[in-house]
XYZ file of C-alpha atoms in Angstrom:
755
model
C -14.776 19.535 7.714
C -14.830 22.530 6.607
C -13.362 21.729 2.889
C -16.495 19.526 2.540
C -18.813 22.097 3.092
C -17.081 24.351 0.406
C -17.542 21.653 -2.397
C -21.963 22.007 -1.698
C -23.571 24.578 -4.076
C -26.830 24.735 -2.190
C -28.504 23.767 1.212
C -32.064 24.058 1.959
C -33.856 23.390 4.966
C -37.751 22.709 5.521
C -39.194 25.546 7.885
C -43.353 26.307 8.424
C -42.871 28.750 5.923
C -41.620 26.825 3.739
C -38.145 25.731 1.725
C -35.609 28.225 2.758
C -32.174 27.982 -0.124
C -28.649 28.380 1.104
C -26.637 29.082 -2.012
C -23.109 28.787 -2.036
C -22.050 31.676 -4.485
C -18.066 30.407 -4.442
C -19.234 27.023 -5.141
C -21.793 28.409 -7.794
C -18.680 30.351 -9.427
C -16.466 27.199 -9.130
C -18.819 25.496 -10.925
C -19.316 28.215 -13.905
C -15.733 28.415 -14.246
C -15.840 24.573 -14.327
C -18.425 24.190 -17.096
C -16.430 27.195 -18.736
C -13.274 25.419 -18.953
C -14.657 22.097 -20.224
C -16.387 24.034 -23.207
C -13.135 25.611 -24.183
C -11.573 22.036 -24.183
C -14.280 21.094 -26.483
C -13.940 23.861 -28.901
C -10.414 22.863 -29.012
C -11.127 19.312 -29.913
C -13.559 20.450 -32.322
C -10.950 22.914 -34.223
C -7.921 20.859 -33.626
C -10.499 17.852 -35.076
C -10.941 19.774 -38.169
C -7.287 20.475 -38.763
C -6.235 16.995 -38.330
C -9.118 15.875 -40.573
C -7.914 17.810 -43.509
C -4.116 17.025 -43.088
C -1.561 17.915 -44.819
C -3.927 20.658 -46.249
C -5.348 23.191 -44.128
C -8.724 24.569 -43.679
C -7.323 28.012 -45.120
C -6.420 26.169 -48.992
C -10.153 25.932 -48.837
C -11.122 29.340 -49.401
C -7.894 29.507 -51.705
C -9.394 26.723 -54.002
C -12.868 28.757 -54.232
C -11.180 31.948 -54.601
C -9.127 30.133 -57.458
C -12.795 28.684 -58.615
C -14.708 32.101 -59.018
C -11.409 33.272 -60.772
C -11.656 31.090 -63.423
C -14.982 31.499 -64.128
C -14.705 35.080 -64.196
C -12.697 34.852 -67.184
C -15.566 32.289 -68.676
C -13.395 29.452 -68.137
C -15.280 26.577 -67.081
C -12.596 24.575 -64.858
C -15.823 22.025 -63.908
C -16.194 21.254 -67.663
C -19.917 21.197 -67.254
C -20.601 19.970 -63.915
C -21.224 23.814 -62.527
C -24.602 24.683 -63.390
C -25.434 27.063 -66.237
C -27.831 29.650 -64.774
C -31.701 29.085 -65.282
C -32.911 31.150 -68.645
C -36.028 32.944 -66.833
C -34.131 34.017 -63.639
C -33.036 37.413 -62.735
C -29.593 38.567 -63.029
C -29.057 38.167 -59.340
C -30.748 34.725 -58.807
C -28.442 33.226 -61.908
C -24.994 34.712 -60.215
C -26.099 33.547 -56.655
C -27.041 29.933 -58.085
C -23.641 30.355 -60.018
C -21.665 31.129 -57.122
C -23.275 28.546 -55.038
C -22.344 25.855 -57.767
C -19.029 26.889 -58.064
C -18.549 27.110 -54.117
C -20.203 23.148 -54.036
C -17.576 22.251 -56.585
C -14.611 23.758 -54.796
C -15.279 22.011 -51.888
C -15.860 18.694 -53.901
C -12.536 19.346 -55.508
C -10.705 20.205 -52.522
C -12.169 17.001 -50.749
C -10.753 15.085 -53.706
C -7.324 16.887 -53.434
C -7.029 16.089 -49.714
C -7.678 12.360 -50.434
C -5.098 12.143 -52.776
C -2.373 13.647 -50.538
C -3.490 11.714 -48.048
C -3.350 8.264 -49.908
C 0.194 9.635 -51.572
C 1.277 10.604 -47.748
C 0.543 6.925 -47.208
C 2.061 5.334 -49.702
C 5.133 7.309 -48.654
C 5.066 6.150 -44.904
C 4.766 2.865 -45.982
C 7.969 2.752 -47.979
C 10.565 1.334 -45.195
C 13.293 0.176 -47.885
C 15.178 3.566 -47.469
C 16.235 1.630 -43.325
C 17.883 -1.065 -44.970
C 20.673 0.746 -47.712
C 24.026 1.544 -46.510
C 25.276 5.065 -45.452
C 25.838 7.234 -48.454
C 24.573 4.880 -51.137
C 20.905 5.887 -51.690
C 18.566 3.854 -54.239
C 16.705 6.102 -57.060
C 13.846 4.670 -55.457
C 14.291 6.240 -52.375
C 15.292 9.288 -53.515
C 12.030 10.335 -55.486
C 10.647 8.705 -51.720
C 12.102 11.892 -50.479
C 8.916 13.969 -51.502
C 7.279 12.745 -48.434
C 8.631 15.942 -47.047
C 6.477 17.681 -49.788
C 3.511 15.957 -48.642
C 3.835 15.671 -45.240
C 2.629 19.692 -44.324
C 3.579 22.410 -42.195
C 3.271 22.653 -38.627
C 1.570 19.437 -38.385
C -0.509 18.559 -34.857
C 0.558 15.651 -32.892
C -2.302 13.143 -34.714
C -1.919 15.209 -37.837
C -0.332 12.057 -39.086
C -2.765 9.333 -37.651
C -4.945 9.037 -40.682
C -1.997 8.572 -43.126
C -0.110 6.098 -41.027
C -0.304 2.569 -42.717
C -1.861 -0.271 -40.855
C 1.099 -3.036 -39.499
C 1.623 -5.350 -42.576
C 0.914 -9.335 -41.881
C 4.194 -11.344 -42.433
C 4.093 -14.602 -44.342
C 4.182 -17.561 -42.082
C 6.799 -19.055 -44.362
C 9.194 -15.765 -43.546
C 8.026 -15.780 -39.737
C 8.643 -19.400 -39.566
C 12.023 -18.981 -41.660
C 13.261 -16.669 -38.607
C 12.300 -18.323 -35.890
C 14.056 -21.108 -36.539
C 17.459 -18.967 -37.515
C 16.912 -17.525 -34.274
C 16.835 -20.457 -32.136
C 19.691 -22.322 -34.055
C 22.803 -21.181 -31.562
C 20.517 -22.100 -28.350
C 19.519 -25.903 -29.468
C 21.466 -29.172 -29.883
C 21.092 -30.691 -33.326
C 18.595 -32.791 -32.101
C 16.617 -30.270 -30.578
C 17.207 -28.014 -33.806
C 16.122 -31.063 -35.677
C 12.785 -31.720 -33.679
C 12.061 -28.144 -33.683
C 12.288 -27.887 -37.815
C 9.882 -30.881 -38.064
C 7.263 -29.474 -36.004
C 7.815 -25.962 -37.607
C 7.600 -27.634 -41.004
C 4.175 -29.242 -40.297
C 2.871 -26.135 -39.179
C 3.775 -24.130 -41.703
C 2.320 -26.584 -44.296
C -1.043 -27.440 -42.407
C -2.734 -25.119 -39.829
C -0.591 -22.120 -39.873
C -2.295 -20.892 -43.842
C -5.773 -21.561 -41.626
C -4.748 -19.089 -38.872
C -2.983 -16.794 -41.565
C -6.226 -16.452 -43.307
C -7.767 -14.961 -40.011
C -5.034 -12.754 -38.809
C -5.099 -11.241 -42.628
C -9.345 -11.294 -42.423
C -8.440 -9.127 -38.649
C -5.597 -6.831 -40.658
C -8.003 -5.906 -43.241
C -10.438 -4.557 -40.564
C -8.961 -3.640 -37.963
C -6.423 -0.474 -37.508
C -3.748 -3.212 -35.858
C -3.860 -6.846 -36.082
C -1.590 -7.130 -33.225
C -2.158 -3.961 -30.365
C -5.524 -5.008 -29.061
C -4.434 -8.660 -28.405
C -1.293 -7.487 -26.877
C -2.849 -4.966 -24.294
C -5.560 -7.775 -23.276
C -3.918 -10.976 -23.578
C -0.222 -9.873 -22.197
C -0.703 -7.105 -19.743
C -4.802 -7.480 -18.767
C -5.289 -10.836 -18.157
C -2.354 -11.152 -16.077
C -3.335 -11.972 -12.754
C 0.095 -11.788 -10.542
C 0.910 -8.371 -9.556
C 1.644 -5.852 -11.728
C 3.866 -4.119 -9.048
C 7.872 -4.978 -10.465
C 6.177 -7.789 -12.805
C 4.674 -5.503 -15.482
C 5.036 -1.626 -13.988
C 8.795 0.479 -14.494
C 10.443 3.563 -12.885
C 11.967 6.356 -14.348
C 14.375 8.498 -12.334
C 15.351 12.390 -11.435
C 18.766 13.905 -12.902
C 21.682 11.929 -11.226
C 23.690 14.249 -10.176
C 21.853 17.540 -9.481
C 18.720 18.409 -7.112
C 17.544 21.326 -8.068
C 16.042 22.336 -4.736
C 15.882 20.439 -0.973
C 12.912 21.650 -0.449
C 10.180 18.799 -1.226
C 7.087 20.774 -1.691
C 8.766 23.459 -3.444
C 10.568 20.046 -5.843
C 6.766 18.905 -6.255
C 5.123 22.403 -6.794
C 7.470 22.334 -10.142
C 7.187 18.947 -11.375
C 3.338 19.155 -11.035
C 3.266 22.265 -12.807
C 4.940 20.864 -15.657
C 2.963 18.335 -15.657
C 0.162 19.930 -16.305
C 1.701 22.471 -19.103
C 2.835 19.294 -20.591
C -1.083 18.061 -20.729
C -2.236 21.323 -21.733
C -0.509 20.874 -24.815
C -1.346 17.096 -25.034
C -5.139 18.420 -25.151
C -4.259 21.011 -27.822
C -2.361 18.769 -29.794
C 0.630 21.044 -29.145
C 3.392 18.812 -28.937
C 5.291 18.343 -32.055
C 4.709 14.577 -33.613
C 7.855 12.624 -32.436
C 9.359 11.250 -35.578
C 12.604 9.693 -36.959
C 12.831 10.472 -40.346
C 9.456 9.715 -41.027
C 6.559 10.558 -38.179
C 5.586 7.992 -35.380
C 2.225 6.983 -34.266
C 0.892 9.003 -31.266
C -1.822 6.789 -30.293
C -0.478 5.801 -26.629
C -0.136 9.317 -26.146
C -3.969 9.787 -25.447
C -4.367 7.899 -22.358
C -1.618 9.491 -20.309
C -3.708 11.580 -18.057
C -6.760 10.217 -16.199
C -6.500 6.928 -16.501
C -6.368 3.915 -14.566
C -6.736 0.279 -14.549
C -9.439 -1.542 -12.839
C -9.134 -5.111 -11.573
C -11.502 -7.456 -12.605
C -11.677 -11.239 -11.507
C -11.084 -12.977 -15.452
C -9.666 -9.524 -16.699
C -8.532 -5.887 -15.841
C -10.022 -2.743 -18.025
C -8.269 0.233 -18.794
C -10.165 3.096 -18.319
C -9.665 7.022 -19.165
C -11.808 10.005 -18.351
C -11.365 13.238 -20.454
C -10.766 15.261 -18.169
C -10.058 15.971 -14.310
C -9.203 18.863 -12.719
C -7.497 17.662 -9.482
C -4.480 14.875 -8.683
C -4.665 12.205 -5.550
C -2.113 12.739 -3.045
C -0.843 10.157 -0.148
C 1.436 11.062 2.571
C 2.179 9.149 6.139
C -0.570 7.176 5.199
C -3.681 9.541 4.255
C -5.120 10.463 1.289
C -6.060 14.055 -0.393
C -7.506 15.377 -3.525
C -5.619 18.102 -4.341
C -7.390 20.813 -6.798
C -4.687 21.524 -9.329
C -7.490 24.857 -10.667
C -8.866 27.650 -9.446
C -11.159 30.014 -11.387
C -10.561 28.062 -14.478
C -7.054 28.158 -14.574
C -3.952 26.225 -13.112
C -2.550 27.282 -10.161
C 1.262 28.456 -10.125
C 3.930 26.478 -9.178
C 4.073 28.726 -5.610
C 0.180 27.779 -5.199
C 0.803 24.084 -5.636
C 4.240 24.130 -3.337
C 1.782 25.962 -0.852
C -1.093 23.396 -1.089
C 1.243 20.559 -0.522
C 3.490 21.876 2.298
C -0.777 22.051 4.307
C -0.822 18.516 3.565
C 2.545 17.915 5.104
C 1.969 19.809 7.898
C -1.209 17.953 8.768
C -0.659 16.212 11.719
C -4.126 14.186 11.575
C -3.651 10.113 11.635
C -4.910 8.168 8.824
C -7.780 6.431 9.657
C -8.467 2.367 10.479
C -7.189 0.542 7.687
C -6.241 3.573 5.129
C -2.260 3.709 5.514
C -1.769 0.606 3.710
C -5.178 0.226 1.644
C -2.585 0.912 -1.876
C -1.401 -2.744 -0.986
C -4.312 -3.807 -2.888
C -2.892 -2.923 -6.212
C 0.120 -4.303 -5.637
C -1.094 -7.964 -4.853
C -2.291 -10.470 -7.265
C -4.942 -9.270 -9.453
C -8.333 -11.563 -8.333
C -8.433 -10.662 -4.587
C -8.414 -7.500 -5.740
C -11.212 -7.805 -8.232
C -13.190 -9.036 -5.371
C -12.243 -6.970 -2.529
C -13.310 -4.079 -4.970
C -16.805 -5.041 -6.042
C -17.594 -6.207 -1.899
C -15.704 -3.308 0.165
C -15.401 -0.120 -2.969
C -18.705 -0.088 -4.460
C -21.039 1.723 -2.243
C -20.732 4.528 -0.109
C -17.761 6.375 1.172
C -15.523 4.055 0.079
C -16.760 3.925 -3.722
C -16.599 8.194 -3.571
C -13.026 8.227 -2.170
C -11.967 5.484 -4.399
C -13.484 6.769 -7.411
C -11.373 10.317 -6.549
C -8.321 8.149 -6.677
C -9.292 6.137 -9.948
C -10.269 9.564 -12.008
C -7.682 11.866 -11.166
C -5.346 13.288 -13.398
C -2.193 11.356 -11.705
C -1.289 9.883 -8.705
C 1.392 11.816 -6.186
C 3.439 9.967 -3.340
C 5.082 12.667 -0.596
C 7.584 10.327 0.423
C 9.338 10.622 3.752
C 12.408 8.917 2.495
C 15.256 10.674 1.025
C 16.684 8.657 -2.330
C 19.298 9.564 -4.360
C 23.095 9.002 -5.298
C 24.650 10.241 -1.548
C 26.582 9.078 1.123
C 29.637 6.913 1.103
C 28.492 4.217 -0.873
C 26.896 6.018 -3.969
C 26.355 3.014 -5.990
C 24.082 1.174 -2.930
C 22.172 4.410 -2.405
C 21.207 4.417 -6.445
C 20.623 0.429 -5.897
C 17.810 1.670 -3.164
C 16.871 4.645 -4.891
C 15.596 2.290 -8.103
C 14.169 -0.503 -5.938
C 11.872 2.621 -4.341
C 10.543 3.879 -7.384
C 9.860 0.125 -8.437
C 7.913 -0.792 -5.455
C 8.451 1.549 -2.741
C 6.889 0.463 0.651
C 4.499 -1.676 -1.562
C 1.570 0.063 0.010
C 2.752 3.673 -0.721
C 1.868 3.757 -4.629
C -1.031 3.156 -6.189
C 0.137 0.847 -9.034
C -3.105 1.163 -10.933
C -2.830 4.529 -11.942
C -1.317 5.708 -15.528
C 1.612 7.047 -13.918
C 2.565 7.823 -10.066
C 5.046 10.561 -9.171
C 7.219 10.137 -6.222
C 8.321 13.240 -4.189
C 11.112 12.668 -1.864
C 12.109 14.279 1.513
C 15.270 15.485 -0.021
C 13.811 17.101 -3.269
C 14.515 14.111 -5.327
C 11.700 12.776 -7.730
C 10.783 9.751 -9.308
C 8.017 8.245 -11.829
C 6.540 4.375 -11.563
C 4.102 3.903 -14.841
C 1.653 1.194 -15.619
C 2.555 -0.529 -18.508
C -0.658 -1.615 -20.423
C -2.218 1.833 -21.755
C 1.754 2.573 -23.293
C 5.507 1.704 -23.484
C 8.250 3.448 -22.185
C 8.991 5.423 -24.822
C 5.907 7.731 -24.391
C 6.092 7.945 -20.970
C 9.967 9.151 -20.988
C 8.786 11.731 -23.637
C 6.714 13.296 -20.304
C 9.351 12.808 -18.363
C 12.028 14.212 -20.323
C 9.773 17.358 -20.874
C 8.717 17.643 -16.510
C 12.707 17.507 -15.767
C 13.705 19.917 -18.329
C 10.303 22.481 -17.703
C 11.410 22.112 -13.470
C 14.868 23.322 -13.941
C 15.456 25.540 -17.082
C 12.008 27.205 -17.613
C 10.216 27.139 -13.991
C 12.996 27.094 -11.903
C 13.672 28.550 -8.202
C 13.965 31.406 -6.028
C 16.933 32.111 -3.791
C 15.632 30.342 -0.924
C 15.366 27.283 -3.267
C 11.286 28.142 -3.100
C 9.076 27.976 -6.059
C 8.591 31.612 -7.639
C 5.685 33.707 -7.699
C 2.523 34.890 -5.566
C 0.366 32.524 -3.495
C -3.708 33.168 -3.557
C -4.350 32.799 0.509
C -7.916 31.909 -0.414
C -7.037 28.583 -2.061
C -9.308 25.777 -0.289
C -7.547 23.451 1.318
C -6.602 20.208 0.367
C -9.520 17.410 1.219
C -8.827 14.716 2.573
C -10.215 11.173 1.395
C -12.712 9.202 4.125
C -13.049 5.608 4.560
C -14.455 2.896 6.492
C -12.235 -0.386 6.248
C -14.125 -3.244 8.108
C -11.972 -5.910 9.591
C -12.617 -8.563 6.470
C -11.177 -5.275 4.020
C -7.934 -5.271 6.453
C -7.352 -8.559 6.377
C -7.404 -8.712 3.003
C -5.249 -5.546 2.414
C -2.204 -7.826 4.977
C -2.656 -10.664 2.680
C -2.244 -8.566 -0.398
C 0.802 -6.557 1.274
C 2.469 -9.938 2.550
C 2.307 -11.163 -1.370
C 3.905 -7.952 -2.497
C 6.371 -7.348 0.160
C 7.897 -10.709 -0.725
C 7.913 -10.198 -4.264
C 9.865 -6.837 -3.316
C 12.214 -8.708 -0.819
C 12.867 -10.790 -3.523
C 14.456 -8.397 -6.373
C 17.858 -7.742 -6.531
C 18.862 -4.551 -8.322
C 21.777 -2.513 -9.617
C 22.174 0.980 -11.121
C 25.709 2.313 -12.558
C 26.976 4.718 -14.736
C 29.404 3.501 -17.531
C 31.791 6.192 -18.456
C 34.878 4.757 -19.860
C 33.649 5.256 -23.034
C 29.989 6.108 -24.782
C 28.130 6.459 -27.978
C 31.109 8.292 -29.522
C 33.615 6.140 -29.329
C 31.565 3.277 -30.377
C 30.548 5.308 -33.094
C 33.939 6.254 -34.537
C 34.364 2.759 -35.099
C 31.176 2.535 -37.286
C 29.468 0.350 -35.141
C 26.101 0.902 -33.884
C 25.991 1.715 -30.172
C 22.957 0.014 -29.367
C 24.290 -3.383 -31.492
C 27.028 -2.846 -28.983
C 25.670 -3.117 -25.987
C 23.908 -5.784 -26.866
C 27.023 -7.754 -27.482
C 28.414 -6.624 -24.082
C 25.323 -7.783 -22.146
C 25.327 -11.552 -24.120
C 29.275 -11.618 -23.443
C 28.429 -11.046 -20.021
C 26.043 -13.658 -19.751
C 27.871 -15.921 -21.127
C 30.739 -15.251 -19.078
C 27.937 -15.297 -15.951
C 26.360 -18.877 -17.142
C 28.956 -20.264 -19.796
C 26.190 -20.771 -22.162
C 24.207 -18.675 -24.723
C 20.279 -17.912 -23.589
C 16.883 -16.209 -25.738
C 17.467 -12.737 -25.263
C 14.307 -10.036 -25.649
C 15.291 -6.580 -26.814
C 12.054 -4.214 -27.619
C 12.021 -2.649 -30.741
C 8.714 -0.059 -31.862
C 6.356 -0.785 -34.031
C 5.411 2.894 -34.066
C 5.565 3.679 -38.244
C 2.707 1.906 -38.319
C -1.200 3.267 -37.251
C -1.607 2.041 -33.405
C 1.706 0.192 -33.226
C 3.087 -0.990 -30.249
C 6.712 -3.261 -29.766
C 7.984 -5.781 -31.694
C 10.843 -8.447 -30.310
C 14.542 -8.480 -31.410
C 16.260 -11.586 -31.053
C 19.394 -10.155 -30.472
C 20.993 -13.737 -30.146
C 21.952 -14.677 -33.008
C 24.233 -17.155 -34.692
C 26.433 -13.852 -36.033
C 26.648 -12.650 -31.899
C 27.531 -16.169 -30.736
C 30.643 -16.792 -33.061
C 32.076 -13.126 -32.096
C 31.346 -14.302 -28.173
C 33.526 -17.610 -28.852
C 35.755 -16.373 -30.588
C 36.718 -13.388 -28.142
C 36.634 -15.854 -25.305
C 38.177 -18.608 -27.543
C 41.569 -16.229 -27.556
C 41.293 -15.688 -31.564
C 43.206 -12.779 -32.915
C 42.385 -9.072 -32.889
C 41.622 -9.012 -36.545
C 39.568 -11.980 -36.421
C 37.536 -10.714 -33.525
C 36.729 -7.398 -35.290
C 35.709 -8.655 -38.593
C 33.120 -11.082 -36.392
C 32.363 -7.897 -34.254
C 31.466 -6.253 -37.295
C 29.360 -9.185 -39.040
C 27.362 -9.079 -35.590
C 26.665 -5.838 -35.270
C 25.095 -5.792 -39.157
C 23.320 -8.636 -38.487
C 21.733 -6.845 -34.954
C 20.361 -3.662 -37.140
C 19.142 -5.586 -39.754
C 17.226 -7.578 -37.276
C 16.208 -4.503 -35.200
C 14.872 -2.813 -38.760
C 12.884 -6.181 -39.652
C 11.380 -5.666 -36.206
C 10.309 -2.164 -36.540
C 8.961 -2.485 -40.412
C 6.572 -5.436 -39.531
C 9.100 -8.282 -40.482
C 8.990 -9.568 -36.683
C 8.895 -13.019 -35.281
C 6.997 -12.771 -31.801
C 4.265 -10.340 -32.700
C 3.027 -12.852 -35.794
C 3.398 -15.960 -33.793
C 1.698 -14.357 -30.805
C -1.483 -13.490 -32.838
C -1.498 -16.834 -35.025
C -1.935 -18.520 -31.182
C -4.450 -16.421 -30.391
C -6.413 -17.250 -33.396
C -5.647 -21.094 -32.522
C -7.334 -20.652 -29.313
C -10.266 -18.701 -30.604
C -10.754 -21.726 -32.877
C -10.391 -24.352 -30.212
C -7.598 -25.975 -32.239
C -4.111 -26.988 -30.863
C -0.721 -26.273 -32.025
C 2.240 -27.730 -30.880
C 4.380 -25.542 -32.160
C 2.921 -22.315 -31.317
C 2.775 -23.577 -27.814
C 6.007 -24.637 -27.305
C 7.170 -21.233 -29.291
C 5.309 -19.213 -26.583
C 6.521 -20.921 -23.551
C 9.992 -20.294 -24.325
C 11.052 -18.321 -21.593
C 13.568 -15.097 -21.962
C 16.557 -15.055 -19.627
C 17.783 -11.814 -20.674
C 15.283 -9.188 -21.245
C 16.227 -5.868 -22.254
C 15.387 -2.635 -23.522
C 16.719 0.743 -24.691
C 15.239 4.544 -23.236
C 15.532 6.448 -26.077
C 16.671 10.333 -25.301
C 13.871 11.873 -27.730
C 14.103 15.620 -26.902
C 17.811 16.258 -26.914
C 17.134 20.081 -27.362
C 15.582 20.161 -24.041
C 19.129 19.764 -22.335
C 22.352 21.525 -23.019
C 24.825 18.571 -22.383
C 27.651 21.300 -23.303
C 27.168 24.059 -20.623
C 25.253 22.076 -18.083
C 26.392 18.158 -18.662
C 25.492 17.449 -15.123
C 21.899 17.667 -15.814
C 21.499 14.548 -16.674
C 18.974 11.815 -16.237
C 19.641 7.872 -14.874
C 17.093 6.536 -16.980
C 15.124 4.047 -15.857
C 14.230 -0.086 -15.238
C 12.351 -2.699 -14.806
C 11.945 -6.057 -13.060
C 13.142 -9.572 -14.223
C 10.638 -10.917 -16.707
C 11.769 -14.475 -15.581
C 12.837 -15.922 -11.966
C 16.036 -16.734 -13.230
C 16.733 -14.680 -15.217
C 17.529 -10.586 -15.766
C 15.850 -7.306 -16.624
C 18.423 -4.866 -18.109
C 17.858 -1.397 -19.123
C 19.908 0.866 -20.797
C 20.609 5.001 -21.634
C 22.659 6.495 -23.614
C 23.864 9.716 -22.295
C 25.530 12.191 -24.693
C 28.639 11.198 -26.194
C 30.637 9.388 -22.967
C 28.199 7.927 -20.872
C 26.049 4.917 -20.634
C 23.702 4.400 -17.824
C 22.298 0.488 -16.769
C 19.455 -0.772 -14.108
C 19.680 -4.179 -13.765
C 17.585 -6.858 -11.962
C 17.120 -10.477 -10.857
C 15.667 -12.121 -8.169
C 17.692 -13.149 -4.656
C 15.627 -16.688 -4.728
C 17.220 -17.854 -8.138
C 21.250 -18.804 -7.080
C 22.200 -18.683 -10.584
C 21.702 -14.667 -10.736
C 23.074 -11.717 -9.305
C 23.010 -8.293 -10.397
C 26.590 -7.417 -10.209
C 29.925 -8.912 -9.248
C 31.414 -5.574 -8.616
C 29.654 -3.059 -6.596
C 32.506 -0.187 -7.415
C 32.634 -0.428 -11.361
C 30.012 -2.509 -12.508
C 32.392 -4.023 -15.108
C 30.704 -7.494 -15.002
C 27.704 -6.191 -16.947
C 29.513 -3.286 -19.116
C 32.899 -5.891 -20.508
C 35.236 -3.737 -22.763
C 35.303 -5.207 -26.544
C 38.275 -3.584 -28.269
C 37.244 -2.066 -31.948
């Protein structure tokens, strides 16, 4: 193949006259420019490391301290109180002055480091204060007013990772407090006899084994940056042996009402270039740190690109490479390697469009076994690990697999058309969601950190692997890409990307495979498992526009609490009972924090729903609604500030397994199914979208599969003041679950609760 020869820097032949070298100057130039780009990135990382290391001070502040010390010495004052060495009497005047200056510089440097250390310790203490979250609006305590000094110690123009060294470690709650909160959370879900039995188990655990396990957990908290995150990643994600498709991966959707261009290659050109722009900002740490009132941990951003999940027989691993200058592309059963840089610069959107059009126009058929190869990543993990070891550890298969796994990310050029279209927009959105969640079960590479899907009609979407990061991190990336594509890059009148094309660009490289009949059999088996799982998923996506955040907030009720109560009311009407409800909350106020569970089904929420369904008066229901909302907000704040229930109990359970001891209490707690698993997708970069002048440019959010076979998965996003989008999943195989009862309005899962 011609493109393969272009990758060879030199060739040689042995002749009677000796060895004849044949150098490829183009290849050598590319190697030189690639190395130059790599060194530039290393220097940028070194510079950013220095800037982040001295934050909240700046490197230039060192010069200010040195000049200040030298100035005071010039005025015959000794700020060091004798620490700066006096010149030796028998030295020349010039040597004595040099000795004094060197001593002053050393003292200034030590003083500068001491000031930085003090400022960082002060910043860490200020960031550890979370009581401000629990104060009533408009009533600020004196302590919180003093805490506002956090702004003074926060420095100016922070880089993405500037706050990492100052973020506090996640605290370990007391066993007594966690057990108390757990019993309170399950009280409305159990009969009196069941609750009495569970209380007995909890009391026995608290007074005996709990304290022993807690000691080990506190020891880990002193040693590790976060006592939860590494175990959570390993035991919840990487050790799972079932398919990650549907069960773990999640998706993000395009704009709901707008498709910027109907040309597939053009939309892909802008989208992929926007990803490169984001990665450049990420590598340079130029992204503004995400913050609420205080900054959040950005550690999850480190593995966003150039990352893959590698299967193992016992546990998977997450592999990350420092850099990658290409993406892996799948189209009609064939895999391609598409370089995204030329002469050390990123390809323009128009050039990417041209390269992708070459792939779309390529008539070559897939090789034997290539078309459905991706099904290995969609099936069970153990067969994939064994197949990878047996069939992809040597030769051409290893080289091609390495190419996919080391790519910046994965791209699928899909031949289907998706989005809200046709006579039944609701049904088309459901198909769109299922396509992003699992596709054809072989046309995505589910192990990659994320896969971008470009549909034939210009719609796009994203499927993300869950172990390396949580949804808000990927959502931040996705918001940037959507906004950059439409508002910054744009398209010409014909719908193509703007700019010119370099005709000398080498064609995308087709990957080669040697798939044996035995490997093809394993691919077929994995595909059968994945297809059965995909066919079982029942999905419904809809927009609720009767009212939104604006009306809810006028009633002084948290929009998230309101939606959670609406979901519990819907479940109660569906099943005639309450259930253990999971809502994801972030713990990124702490270093390397990930998530915590909000057990949103509480005594207060159940009291409100019973009153509403029992026909109680409006005033009674309104009072109970406010109480339930306030309780939910309180639970959410406790989860965010490290005082949740489930992560602590999970880590105690892990310690018990390491020690080889059995706890009936922990075993029962961790085996309880989540019949209603929910998550809100936050809008983090509102400034990127003009909801007033361009209200049609709104994303539909994203979703995930059901956690329990007999339960629901519900993801929602609050857009603007008057819209809430819902993604509801369950399984056809469960006769008790259905994603909607009214496809035209979806009111089953968004009931009116008048306030």
